Coordinates of C-alpha atoms and ligand atoms in Angstrom, one line a residue:
M444 CA 0.0 0.0 0.0
T445 CA 1.3 3.4 -1.0
D446 CA 0.6 6.6 1.1
K447 CA 0.8 8.8 -1.9
K448 CA -2.6 10.7 -1.9
I449 CA -2.0 13.2 -4.7
K450 CA -3.0 12.3 -8.2
I451 CA -3.3 14.2 -11.4
L452 CA -7.0 14.5 -12.4
P453 CA -7.9 12.9 -15.7
D454 CA -8.5 15.4 -18.5
S455 CA -12.2 14.8 -18.6
V456 CA -12.6 15.8 -15.0
A457 CA -10.1 18.8 -15.3
N458 CA -12.0 20.0 -18.3
K459 CA -15.3 19.8 -16.6
I460 CA -13.9 21.9 -13.7
A461 CA -12.3 24.4 -16.0
A462 CA -15.6 24.6 -17.8
G463 CA -17.1 26.2 -14.7
E464 CA -14.8 29.2 -15.2
V465 CA -15.4 29.7 -18.9
V466 CA -18.9 28.5 -19.4
Q467 CA -21.4 29.9 -17.0
R468 CA -24.4 30.0 -19.3
P469 CA -25.4 29.8 -23.0
E470 CA -24.3 33.4 -23.4
S471 CA -20.7 32.5 -22.5
V472 CA -20.7 29.9 -25.3
V473 CA -22.0 32.4 -27.7
K474 CA -19.3 34.9 -26.8
E475 CA -16.5 32.3 -27.2
L476 CA -17.8 31.0 -30.5
L477 CA -18.3 34.5 -32.0
E478 CA -14.9 35.6 -30.9
N479 CA -13.3 32.5 -32.4
S480 CA -15.0 33.2 -35.7
I481 CA -13.8 36.8 -35.7
D482 CA -10.3 35.6 -34.9
A483 CA -10.5 33.3 -37.9
N484 CA -11.0 36.3 -40.2
S485 CA -14.6 35.6 -41.1
K486 CA -16.7 38.0 -43.2
N487 CA -20.0 36.5 -42.5
I488 CA -21.1 34.9 -39.2
H489 CA -24.4 33.2 -38.6
L490 CA -25.5 32.3 -35.1
Y491 CA -28.3 29.7 -34.6
I492 CA -30.0 29.4 -31.2
K493 CA -32.6 26.9 -30.1
S494 CA -34.4 27.0 -26.7
A495 CA -32.4 30.0 -25.6
G496 CA -29.2 28.0 -26.3
K497 CA -30.2 25.2 -24.0
T498 CA -30.6 22.7 -26.8
L499 CA -28.5 24.3 -29.6
I500 CA -25.9 27.1 -30.1
Q501 CA -24.4 26.9 -33.5
I502 CA -22.0 29.2 -35.3
I503 CA -21.4 29.0 -39.1
D504 CA -18.6 31.2 -40.4
D505 CA -16.7 31.7 -43.6
G506 CA -13.4 32.2 -41.9
D507 CA -10.0 30.4 -42.2
G508 CA -11.3 27.0 -41.3
M509 CA -9.1 24.2 -39.9
G510 CA -7.3 21.2 -41.3
P511 CA -8.2 17.8 -39.9
D512 CA -5.4 17.7 -37.4
D513 CA -6.3 21.1 -35.9
A514 CA -10.0 20.2 -35.8
L515 CA -9.0 17.5 -33.3
A516 CA -6.3 19.6 -31.6
C517 CA -8.5 22.5 -30.9
L518 CA -10.4 20.5 -28.4
E519 CA -7.4 19.9 -26.2
R520 CA -6.9 22.1 -23.1
H521 CA -4.5 25.0 -23.7
A522 CA -4.6 24.3 -27.4
T523 CA -4.4 27.6 -29.3
S524 CA -3.1 28.8 -32.6
K525 CA -3.0 32.4 -31.3
I526 CA 0.0 32.6 -29.1
S527 CA 3.0 30.3 -28.6
S528 CA 4.9 32.1 -25.9
F529 CA 4.0 34.4 -23.0
D530 CA 5.7 37.3 -24.7
D531 CA 3.1 37.0 -27.5
L532 CA 0.5 38.3 -25.1
Q533 CA 2.3 41.7 -25.5
N534 CA 1.2 41.9 -29.1
L535 CA -2.1 40.1 -28.8
A536 CA -4.4 41.0 -31.7
S537 CA -6.9 38.2 -31.2
Y538 CA -9.7 37.6 -28.7
G539 CA -8.5 34.2 -27.8
F540 CA -5.2 33.1 -26.3
R541 CA -6.0 30.7 -23.5
G542 CA -7.0 27.8 -25.6
E543 CA -9.6 26.9 -23.0
A544 CA -12.9 27.6 -24.6
L545 CA -13.5 24.7 -26.9
S546 CA -12.1 22.1 -24.5
S547 CA -14.3 23.5 -21.8
I548 CA -17.4 23.7 -23.9
A549 CA -16.8 20.2 -25.3
A550 CA -16.6 18.9 -21.7
V551 CA -20.1 20.0 -20.9
S552 CA -22.0 19.5 -24.1
Q553 CA -22.3 17.5 -27.2
L554 CA -20.2 19.2 -29.8
E555 CA -19.9 19.0 -33.6
I556 CA -17.3 20.7 -35.7
K557 CA -17.4 20.8 -39.5
T558 CA -14.6 22.7 -41.0
E559 CA -12.5 23.1 -44.2
R560 CA -9.8 25.5 -45.1
R561 CA -10.2 27.7 -48.1
D562 CA -7.5 26.1 -50.2
D563 CA -8.0 22.5 -49.1
E564 CA -9.8 19.7 -50.9
I565 CA -10.5 17.8 -47.7
G566 CA -12.0 19.0 -44.5
A567 CA -13.0 17.3 -41.3
S568 CA -15.9 16.7 -39.0
V569 CA -15.4 16.0 -35.3
V570 CA -18.2 14.8 -33.1
V571 CA -17.6 14.8 -29.3
D572 CA -19.8 12.9 -27.0
E573 CA -19.1 11.9 -23.4
G574 CA -15.7 13.5 -23.8
K575 CA -14.7 11.3 -26.7
A576 CA -13.9 12.9 -30.1
V577 CA -14.5 11.1 -33.3
L578 CA -12.9 12.5 -36.5
E579 CA -14.1 11.9 -40.0
K580 CA -12.4 13.4 -43.1
G581 CA -14.6 14.6 -46.0
S582 CA -15.6 17.5 -48.0
F583 CA -17.3 20.4 -46.2
A584 CA -18.3 23.9 -46.7
K585 CA -15.4 26.4 -46.5
G586 CA -15.1 27.9 -43.1
T587 CA -16.2 26.5 -39.8
S588 CA -19.5 25.3 -38.3
I589 CA -19.5 24.5 -34.6
A590 CA -22.7 23.2 -33.0
V591 CA -23.0 23.0 -29.2
K592 CA -25.9 20.7 -28.3
N593 CA -27.6 20.1 -25.0
L594 CA -25.3 22.4 -22.9
F595 CA -24.7 21.0 -19.4
Y596 CA -26.5 17.7 -20.2
N597 CA -23.9 16.0 -18.0
T598 CA -23.8 18.5 -15.2
P599 CA -27.4 18.7 -14.1
A600 CA -26.6 21.1 -11.2
R601 CA -25.4 23.7 -13.7
R602 CA -28.3 23.0 -16.0
N603 CA -30.7 23.6 -13.2
F604 CA -29.1 26.9 -12.5
L605 CA -30.1 28.3 -15.8
K606 CA -32.7 30.9 -15.8
S607 CA -35.9 31.1 -17.9
N608 CA -35.5 31.0 -21.7
T609 CA -36.4 34.7 -21.8
T610 CA -33.6 35.6 -19.5
E611 CA -31.0 33.4 -21.1
L612 CA -32.0 34.7 -24.6
K613 CA -31.7 38.2 -23.3
H614 CA -28.1 37.6 -22.3
I615 CA -27.3 36.0 -25.6
I616 CA -28.8 38.9 -27.5
E617 CA -26.9 41.5 -25.4
T618 CA -23.6 39.7 -26.2
F619 CA -24.5 39.3 -29.9
R620 CA -25.2 43.0 -30.1
K621 CA -22.1 44.1 -28.4
I622 CA -19.9 41.9 -30.6
S623 CA -21.7 43.1 -33.7
L624 CA -21.0 46.7 -32.6
S625 CA -17.3 46.1 -32.4
H626 CA -17.0 44.7 -35.9
P627 CA -19.2 46.5 -38.4
E628 CA -17.1 45.2 -41.2
I629 CA -18.4 41.7 -40.5
S630 CA -22.0 40.7 -41.4
F631 CA -23.8 39.0 -38.5
K632 CA -27.1 37.1 -38.5
L633 CA -28.9 35.7 -35.5
F634 CA -31.5 33.0 -35.9
N635 CA -33.7 32.1 -32.9
D636 CA -35.7 28.9 -33.2
D637 CA -35.3 29.0 -37.0
E638 CA -36.4 32.6 -37.3
I639 CA -34.0 35.4 -38.2
V640 CA -34.1 38.0 -35.5
F641 CA -31.1 40.2 -36.3
D642 CA -29.5 40.8 -39.7
Y643 CA -26.6 43.2 -39.8
P644 CA -25.0 43.6 -43.2
Q645 CA -21.4 44.8 -43.5
A646 CA -21.5 48.5 -42.7
S647 CA -19.7 51.5 -41.4
L648 CA -19.5 52.0 -37.7
E649 CA -22.2 54.7 -37.9
E650 CA -24.5 52.5 -39.9
R651 CA -23.9 49.5 -37.6
F652 CA -24.5 51.8 -34.6
K653 CA -27.9 52.8 -36.0
A654 CA -28.8 49.2 -36.8
V655 CA -27.9 47.9 -33.4
I656 CA -28.7 50.8 -31.0
A657 CA -31.7 52.2 -33.0
D658 CA -32.0 54.9 -35.5
N659 CA -33.4 57.6 -33.4
I660 CA -30.7 57.7 -30.8
A661 CA -28.3 58.6 -33.6
D662 CA -29.6 62.2 -33.7
S663 CA -28.9 62.6 -30.0
V664 CA -25.2 61.8 -30.0
I665 CA -22.0 63.6 -30.7
A666 CA -19.3 61.8 -32.8
V667 CA -15.9 61.5 -31.1
K668 CA -12.7 61.0 -32.9
E669 CA -9.2 61.5 -31.6
V670 CA -6.4 59.5 -33.3
T671 CA -2.8 59.6 -32.1
D672 CA 0.1 57.4 -32.8
Y673 CA -0.1 55.8 -29.4
I674 CA -3.8 55.7 -28.6
S675 CA -7.1 56.4 -30.4
L676 CA -10.5 57.1 -29.1
Y677 CA -13.6 57.2 -31.3
G678 CA -17.3 56.5 -31.3
F679 CA -20.4 58.3 -30.0
I680 CA -21.4 60.0 -26.8
A681 CA -24.8 61.4 -25.7
K682 CA -25.5 65.0 -26.1
P683 CA -25.9 66.5 -22.6
T684 CA -29.5 67.3 -23.5
Y685 CA -30.2 63.6 -24.1
L686 CA -29.4 62.0 -20.8
R687 CA -32.5 60.7 -19.3
K688 CA -33.4 58.1 -21.9
S689 CA -29.9 56.8 -22.3
K690 CA -29.5 55.4 -18.8
G691 CA -27.7 52.1 -18.7
E692 CA -26.3 52.0 -22.2
Q693 CA -22.5 52.3 -22.0
Y694 CA -20.3 50.4 -24.3
F695 CA -16.5 50.6 -24.1
F696 CA -14.4 48.6 -26.4
L697 CA -10.7 48.3 -25.8
N698 CA -8.9 47.0 -28.9
K699 CA -12.4 45.8 -30.0
R700 CA -12.9 43.9 -26.8
Y701 CA -15.9 44.9 -24.7
V702 CA -14.6 45.9 -21.3
V703 CA -16.0 47.2 -18.1
S704 CA -13.7 49.7 -16.5
K705 CA -14.5 51.9 -13.6
I706 CA -11.6 54.2 -14.6
L707 CA -12.7 54.6 -18.2
N708 CA -16.4 55.1 -17.2
H709 CA -15.4 57.7 -14.7
A710 CA -13.2 59.5 -17.2
V711 CA -16.2 59.8 -19.5
F712 CA -18.8 60.7 -16.9
S713 CA -16.6 63.3 -15.2
A714 CA -16.1 65.1 -18.5
Y715 CA -19.8 65.9 -18.4
D716 CA -19.2 67.2 -14.9
D717 CA -21.8 69.8 -14.1
L718 CA -24.0 68.8 -17.1
L719 CA -24.9 65.7 -15.2
D720 CA -27.0 65.4 -12.1
K721 CA -26.2 62.6 -9.7
G722 CA -27.5 59.4 -11.1
D723 CA -27.5 60.4 -14.7
Y724 CA -25.4 58.1 -16.9
P725 CA -25.0 59.3 -20.4
F726 CA -25.1 56.8 -23.3
F727 CA -21.8 56.2 -24.9
L728 CA -20.3 53.8 -27.5
L729 CA -16.5 54.3 -27.4
F730 CA -13.6 52.4 -29.0
M731 CA -10.1 52.8 -27.7
D732 CA -7.3 51.3 -29.7
I733 CA -4.0 51.1 -27.9
D734 CA -0.7 49.2 -28.2
P735 CA -1.6 45.8 -26.6
A736 CA 1.7 45.9 -24.8
K737 CA 0.3 48.7 -22.6
I738 CA -2.6 46.8 -21.3
D739 CA -3.2 43.5 -19.5
I740 CA -6.5 41.8 -20.3
N741 CA -5.2 38.5 -18.8
V742 CA -7.1 39.2 -15.6
H743 CA -10.1 36.9 -15.7
P744 CA -11.2 34.2 -18.1
A745 CA -14.3 36.2 -19.0
K746 CA -11.9 39.0 -19.8
L747 CA -14.2 41.9 -19.1
E748 CA -11.7 43.7 -16.9
V749 CA -8.6 45.4 -18.0
K750 CA -5.4 46.8 -16.4
F751 CA -3.5 49.7 -17.9
E752 CA 0.1 50.4 -17.6
D753 CA -0.3 54.2 -17.5
E754 CA -3.7 54.5 -15.8
K755 CA -3.4 58.2 -15.1
D756 CA -2.5 59.1 -18.7
I757 CA -5.3 57.1 -20.1
Y758 CA -7.7 58.7 -17.8
T759 CA -6.6 62.2 -18.7
F760 CA -6.7 61.4 -22.4
V761 CA -10.2 60.0 -22.3
H762 CA -11.4 62.9 -20.1
A763 CA -9.9 65.5 -22.3
V764 CA -11.2 64.0 -25.6
I765 CA -14.7 63.7 -24.3
K766 CA -14.6 67.2 -22.8
K767 CA -13.4 68.6 -26.1
A768 CA -16.1 66.8 -28.0
L769 CA -18.8 68.1 -25.7
G770 CA -17.5 71.7 -25.8
S771 CA -16.9 72.0 -29.5
H772 CA -20.1 70.5 -30.6
D773 CA -23.0 72.6 -31.6
L774 CA -25.3 71.5 -28.9
V775 CA -28.0 74.0 -29.7
P776 CA -31.3 72.1 -30.2
S777 CA -33.1 73.0 -33.4
V778 CA -36.7 73.6 -32.9
T779 CA -39.3 72.7 -35.4
F780 CA -42.8 74.0 -35.6
Q781 CA -45.0 71.0 -35.2
D782 CA -48.6 70.8 -36.1
T783 CA -49.1 67.6 -34.3
P784 CA -47.1 67.8 -31.1
G785 CA -45.7 64.6 -29.8
E786 CA -45.6 62.8 -33.1
K787 CA -42.1 61.9 -34.4
E788 CA -40.5 63.8 -31.6
K789 CA -36.9 62.7 -31.2
L790 CA -35.6 64.9 -28.5
D791 CA -37.4 65.7 -25.3
F792 CA -37.7 69.4 -25.6
T793 CA -41.3 69.5 -24.7
R794 CA -40.8 72.9 -23.0
F795 CA -39.8 74.5 -26.3
R796 CA -42.2 72.9 -28.6
N797 CA -44.9 75.0 -30.1
S798 CA -47.6 74.3 -27.6
G799 CA -50.4 73.9 -30.0
A800 CA -51.4 74.3 -33.6
N801 CA -52.5 77.7 -34.8
D802 CA -52.5 79.3 -31.4
F803 CA -54.0 82.7 -32.2
T804 CA -53.9 83.9 -28.6
D805 CA -50.2 84.6 -28.9
R806 CA -50.2 87.6 -31.2
P807 CA -49.3 91.3 -31.0
S808 CA -51.8 93.1 -28.8
F809 CA -53.3 96.3 -30.1
A810 CA -55.6 96.8 -27.2
G811 CA -53.5 99.4 -25.5
A812 CA -52.5 101.2 -28.7
Q813 CA -54.1 104.5 -27.7
E814 CA -52.0 104.8 -24.6
Q815 CA -48.8 104.4 -26.6
P816 CA -46.9 107.5 -27.7
K817 CA -47.9 108.4 -31.2
R818 CA -45.4 107.3 -33.8
K819 CA -44.2 109.7 -36.5
G820 CA -44.7 108.3 -40.0
S821 CA -43.3 104.9 -39.4
I822 CA -44.6 101.8 -37.7
F823 CA -41.4 101.6 -35.8
S824 CA -39.7 104.2 -33.8
D825 CA -36.2 105.1 -34.7
E826 CA -35.1 103.5 -31.5
E827 CA -36.8 100.3 -32.5
I828 CA -35.4 100.3 -35.9
D829 CA -31.9 100.7 -34.4
L830 CA -32.5 97.7 -32.3
L831 CA -33.9 95.7 -35.2
F832 CA -31.2 96.5 -37.7
G833 CA -28.3 97.0 -35.4
N834 CA -25.0 98.7 -36.2
I835 CA -24.4 97.6 -39.7
N836 CA -27.7 99.2 -40.8
K837 CA -26.4 102.6 -39.7
E838 CA -25.1 103.3 -43.2
I839 CA -28.3 102.3 -44.8
K840 CA -30.2 104.5 -42.5
Q841 CA -28.1 107.4 -43.5
S842 CA -28.9 107.0 -47.2
A843 CA -32.5 106.0 -46.7
P844 CA -34.9 107.5 -44.1
A845 CA -36.3 105.3 -41.4
A846 CA -39.6 105.3 -43.1
A847 CA -38.1 103.0 -45.7
V848 CA -39.3 100.1 -43.6
E849 CA -42.7 100.7 -45.1
D850 CA -41.2 100.7 -48.6
P851 CA -41.8 97.5 -50.5
F852 CA -38.1 97.4 -51.3
A853 CA -37.3 97.4 -47.6
E854 CA -37.8 93.7 -47.4
K855 CA -35.2 93.2 -50.1
Q856 CA -32.7 95.4 -48.2
F857 CA -33.4 93.5 -45.1
K858 CA -32.8 90.2 -46.8
E859 CA -29.5 91.4 -48.3
I860 CA -28.3 92.4 -44.9
S861 CA -29.2 89.2 -43.3
S862 CA -27.8 86.9 -45.9
A863 CA -24.6 88.8 -45.8
E864 CA -24.4 88.2 -42.1
P865 CA -21.9 85.7 -40.9
A866 CA -22.1 83.9 -37.6
L867 CA -23.2 85.6 -34.3
D868 CA -20.8 88.4 -33.5
S869 CA -21.3 91.4 -31.2
E870 CA -19.9 93.7 -33.9
T871 CA -22.1 92.7 -36.7
T872 CA -25.2 91.0 -35.2
P873 CA -27.9 92.7 -37.2
F874 CA -30.3 92.6 -34.3
I875 CA -30.6 91.7 -30.8
I876 CA -33.8 92.2 -29.0
S877 CA -35.5 91.1 -25.9
L878 CA -38.7 89.2 -25.8
H879 CA -40.7 90.0 -22.7
N880 CA -37.5 90.7 -20.8
K881 CA -37.0 87.0 -20.7
Y882 CA -35.5 85.7 -24.0
I883 CA -32.9 87.3 -26.2
L884 CA -33.5 86.9 -29.9
C885 CA -30.7 87.3 -32.4
Q886 CA -30.1 86.5 -36.0
I887 CA -27.7 83.9 -36.9
K888 CA -26.6 82.6 -40.3
S889 CA -29.1 79.7 -40.3
G890 CA -32.0 81.5 -38.8
L891 CA -33.0 82.7 -35.4
M892 CA -31.3 82.1 -32.1
I893 CA -33.1 82.4 -28.9
I894 CA -31.3 82.6 -25.6
D895 CA -32.8 82.3 -22.2
Q896 CA -31.3 85.3 -20.4
H897 CA -31.5 83.9 -16.9
V898 CA -29.9 80.5 -17.6
A899 CA -27.3 82.2 -19.9
H900 CA -26.2 84.5 -17.1
E901 CA -26.3 81.6 -14.7
R902 CA -23.8 79.7 -16.8
I903 CA -21.5 82.7 -17.0
L904 CA -21.6 83.3 -13.2
Y905 CA -21.2 79.6 -12.5
E906 CA -17.9 79.4 -14.4
K907 CA -16.8 82.7 -12.9
A908 CA -17.5 81.4 -9.4
M909 CA -15.7 78.1 -10.0
N910 CA -12.7 80.0 -11.3
S911 CA -12.7 82.4 -8.4
F912 CA -12.3 79.5 -6.0
E913 CA -9.0 78.8 -7.7
A914 CA -7.9 82.4 -7.9
D915 CA -6.2 84.4 -5.2
I916 CA -7.7 87.8 -5.5
P917 CA -11.5 88.1 -4.9
F918 CA -13.3 90.7 -7.0
S919 CA -15.4 92.5 -4.5
Q920 CA -17.4 95.7 -4.6
Q921 CA -17.2 97.4 -1.2
L922 CA -20.5 98.7 0.1
L923 CA -20.8 102.3 1.0
F924 CA -23.2 101.4 3.8
S925 CA -22.5 98.0 5.4
Q926 CA -25.6 95.8 5.7
T927 CA -26.3 94.0 9.0
M928 CA -27.9 90.6 8.8
N929 CA -29.5 89.0 11.8
C930 CA -29.7 85.3 11.1
D931 CA -30.9 82.2 12.8
P932 CA -28.2 80.1 14.4
A933 CA -28.3 77.5 11.6
D934 CA -27.7 80.1 8.9
Y935 CA -25.0 81.7 11.0
Q936 CA -23.2 78.4 11.3
L937 CA -23.5 77.7 7.6
L938 CA -22.1 81.1 6.8
L939 CA -19.2 80.5 9.0
E940 CA -18.5 77.2 7.3
L941 CA -18.7 78.7 3.9
E942 CA -16.9 81.9 4.7
P943 CA -13.6 80.9 3.0
Y944 CA -15.4 80.2 -0.3
L945 CA -17.8 83.2 0.1
T946 CA -14.7 85.4 0.4
K947 CA -13.2 84.0 -2.8
L948 CA -16.5 84.8 -4.5
G949 CA -16.2 88.4 -3.4
F950 CA -18.3 88.6 -0.2
D951 CA -16.7 90.5 2.6
L952 CA -18.4 89.3 5.8
K953 CA -17.8 90.2 9.4
F954 CA -19.1 87.9 12.1
F955 CA -20.4 89.2 15.4
S956 CA -21.9 87.5 18.4
K957 CA -25.6 86.9 18.7
N958 CA -25.8 85.6 15.2
T959 CA -25.1 88.9 13.6
V960 CA -23.2 89.2 10.3
V961 CA -22.2 92.4 8.7
I962 CA -21.8 92.5 4.9
D963 CA -19.1 95.0 3.9
G964 CA -18.7 93.9 0.3
V965 CA -20.4 91.7 -2.3
P966 CA -19.3 90.1 -5.6
Q967 CA -19.6 92.5 -8.5
D968 CA -22.5 90.6 -10.0
V969 CA -24.8 91.1 -7.0
K970 CA -27.2 93.9 -7.5
L971 CA -26.7 96.7 -5.0
G972 CA -29.5 97.0 -2.6
S973 CA -30.3 93.3 -2.7
E974 CA -27.2 92.1 -0.7
T975 CA -28.9 90.6 2.3
Y976 CA -31.7 89.1 0.2
V977 CA -29.3 87.4 -2.3
L978 CA -27.1 86.0 0.5
N979 CA -30.2 84.5 2.2
E980 CA -31.4 83.0 -1.0
I981 CA -28.0 81.5 -1.7
L982 CA -28.1 79.8 1.7
D983 CA -31.5 78.4 1.1
E984 CA -30.5 77.1 -2.3
Y985 CA -27.3 75.7 -0.9
R986 CA -29.2 73.7 1.7
K987 CA -31.7 72.4 -0.9
N988 CA -28.9 71.3 -3.2
Y989 CA -27.1 69.6 -0.3
Q990 CA -30.2 67.7 0.8
E991 CA -31.6 66.7 -2.6
K992 CA -28.5 66.2 -4.7
K993 CA -25.6 65.9 -2.2
L994 CA -23.6 68.3 -4.2
E995 CA -20.0 68.9 -3.4
E996 CA -19.3 72.1 -1.4
R997 CA -17.8 74.3 -4.1
D998 CA -20.0 73.0 -6.9
N999 CA -23.0 73.6 -4.7
L1000 CA -22.0 77.1 -3.7
A1001 CA -21.2 78.0 -7.3
K1002 CA -24.5 76.7 -8.4
S1003 CA -26.5 78.4 -5.6
F1004 CA -24.7 81.7 -6.2
S1005 CA -25.1 81.7 -10.0
C1006 CA -28.7 80.8 -9.7
K1007 CA -29.5 83.5 -7.2
A1008 CA -27.3 86.3 -8.5
A1009 CA -28.2 85.9 -12.2
I1010 CA -30.5 88.2 -14.0
K1011 CA -34.0 87.0 -13.6
A1012 CA -36.6 86.5 -16.2
G1013 CA -38.4 89.8 -16.2
D1014 CA -35.3 91.9 -15.5
R1015 CA -34.9 94.5 -18.2
M1016 CA -31.6 94.5 -20.1
S1017 CA -30.3 97.2 -22.4
E1018 CA -29.1 96.2 -25.9
R1019 CA -25.5 96.6 -24.8
E1020 CA -26.0 94.4 -21.8
M1021 CA -27.6 91.8 -24.0
R1022 CA -24.6 91.9 -26.4
V1023 CA -22.2 91.6 -23.5
L1024 CA -24.1 88.7 -22.1
V1025 CA -24.1 86.8 -25.4
D1026 CA -20.4 87.5 -25.8
Q1027 CA -19.6 86.2 -22.3
L1028 CA -21.9 83.2 -22.8
F1029 CA -20.0 82.1 -25.8
A1030 CA -16.7 82.5 -23.9
T1031 CA -17.8 79.9 -21.4
S1032 CA -16.8 76.3 -21.8
M1033 CA -20.4 75.2 -22.2
P1034 CA -22.7 77.8 -23.6
Y1035 CA -25.5 75.4 -24.5
V1036 CA -26.5 73.9 -21.2
C1037 CA -27.0 75.5 -17.8
P1038 CA -25.5 74.1 -14.7
H1039 CA -28.7 72.2 -14.1
G1040 CA -28.7 70.7 -17.6
R1041 CA -31.4 72.9 -19.1
P1042 CA -30.8 74.2 -22.6
I1043 CA -29.7 77.9 -22.7
I1044 CA -30.0 78.3 -26.5
I1045 CA -32.4 77.1 -29.1
K1046 CA -32.5 77.9 -32.7
I1047 CA -35.1 77.9 -35.4
S1048 CA -33.8 77.6 -38.9
L1049 CA -34.9 79.6 -41.9
E1050 CA -36.2 76.5 -43.5
E1051 CA -38.5 76.0 -40.6
F1052 CA -39.9 79.5 -41.1
D1053 CA -40.2 78.9 -44.8
K1054 CA -42.1 75.7 -44.3
K1055 CA -44.4 77.4 -41.9
F1056 CA -45.1 80.2 -44.3
G1057 CA -45.6 77.9 -47.2
R1058 CA -42.6 79.0 -49.1
T1059 CA -41.4 75.5 -49.8
Ligands
ADP152 P1 -8.4 30.3 -28.2 O1 -9.4 31.0 -28.9 O2 -8.0 30.9 -26.9 O3 -7.2 30.0 -29.0 P2 -10.3 28.2 -28.2 O4 -10.5 27.0 -27.4 O5 -11.4 29.1 -28.3 O6 -9.0 28.9 -27.8 O7 -10.0 27.7 -29.7 C1 -8.9 26.8 -29.9 C2 -8.4 27.0 -31.4 O8 -9.4 26.5 -32.3 C3 -8.1 28.4 -31.8 O9 -6.9 28.8 -31.4 C4 -8.3 28.2 -33.3 O10 -7.1 27.8 -33.9 C5 -9.3 27.1 -33.5 N1 -10.6 27.6 -33.8 C6 -11.6 27.8 -33.0 N2 -12.7 28.3 -33.6 C7 -12.4 28.4 -34.9 C8 -13.1 28.9 -36.0 N3 -14.4 29.3 -36.0 N4 -12.4 29.0 -37.2 C9 -11.1 28.6 -37.3 N5 -10.4 28.1 -36.2 C10 -11.0 28.0 -35.0
MG153 MG1 -11.4 31.3 -28.3

């Protein structure tokens, strides 16, 4: 009798155990088979599923195929054609490299391979049952067919763990879609119980994206593309104004491999910074291509995780590229006049949609005409014409009297001016006017731009505030007469806590006993006479933001300040003020969306007007 207790497990047992790692459910088989077909340079890949993969998962591809010897060898554990040394991992260009998938799958299913190489006369069929492989040579279709039947037939515990067909099929489809997204140059078809459910022809990335993710989301995304020698990032990200509907759809592919990476996700999300509320996750579909030597995907057999050599650099790169894409993109929503609201609406700008068809209640009111000062000769006063036509019209006004507006030729003149007009520019904007002291209207090349004065100012002040936290010298206007504020203990305490930041913003506060605070100076943007009121409002808003959104201290204070110090809807602005506001707005990093994610600007194109007036 020997006392040696340790023995090497027979392959059939080892494979079954290994299978537990690689094959958790039908979806894992789908992933391994699809990846193998892609690695084999296939152009067309068909996937057949029966009973959610429980009875059949079959792949048919037109790739490289295998010779008879390989058709047998591929079923051995650690049998791979993709690497031959550990160093090869440094240059890995394939999905596979472990040589574990087929051996594992074969250990827990009945497997059939039919394969033939492109230039061969003879191919092979291999049938595996109960761990035994039987090879037959013969003539087969070029490429490879692998059928995985009755998954887990010999491991009943695993089989019992499988979820309902609906759930398992959902997982399969999710993986199928992800992989299809990563290879638009390959045509993919999915057949479920003999019915074709997905048919993606060879396409560009954008076309594939539309086919897989859905057409309508394509209008709500910004294309990203940054290519360098060392690293490239491309794909699509959600416009900030399209956040709500996109929850839960984030796809990151690293060298065409779908990965889940907290670091990469954070780099993307944080680029949206104040455009996102807590809990908002923007859609994205991003591809990063990088030298394989710089990453390690050898972390887990399912290979979803990834380790980077220069984590920080990658983070900075992704963050910067996304930030740039967000900032440089024309994020102004175009508004269309709709006769049937709700129909065919792609973006959720309900607020800005024409509220109803033919709404005759919103028209110029002539009721109070008598009270208005009598005009001389013209419908418009000189002042109004000045506003309407702006600076560049000064010359025209010199040669033609103001009354020319009534002249039939005036329309032509107006047209010439406007079509000669380039982009929005404070020097040459032909008109800038206020609508009900709430919206600023100005002409742009493509039509009309409408700016919400309050949110525009809010955006400007928010960025100013955030910058002032970093700066050393606060810009403060000293008050001639100091204001005394008697606050409740809670406010007093909060003011004390926020004092360092408030000082940076430009507040000059002195704290006395009995909850008394004296305001000696305020930021330049605070209207004189409203110091105490504004400060109180800021505190209220700060508290609300803290409780509801758990905003970080500085972000919160900047948001509260900008919201409360900004020009309100209803505040009258002079033409000059409006021009300065528009200028400053476009100097911010994000002129299109306010700190809360509301649009600041919308535009209505000339075509839209033409359509409405029946000119087309
Ligand atoms: P790995 O992909 O890690 O190499 P697998 O067990 O998935 O390991 O596959 C083993 C080998 O079988 C591969 O290296 C490849 O040579 C071959 N193979 C698998 N699937 C196909 C296919 N669809 N077409 C051609 N060869 C294939
Ligand atoms: Mg493989």
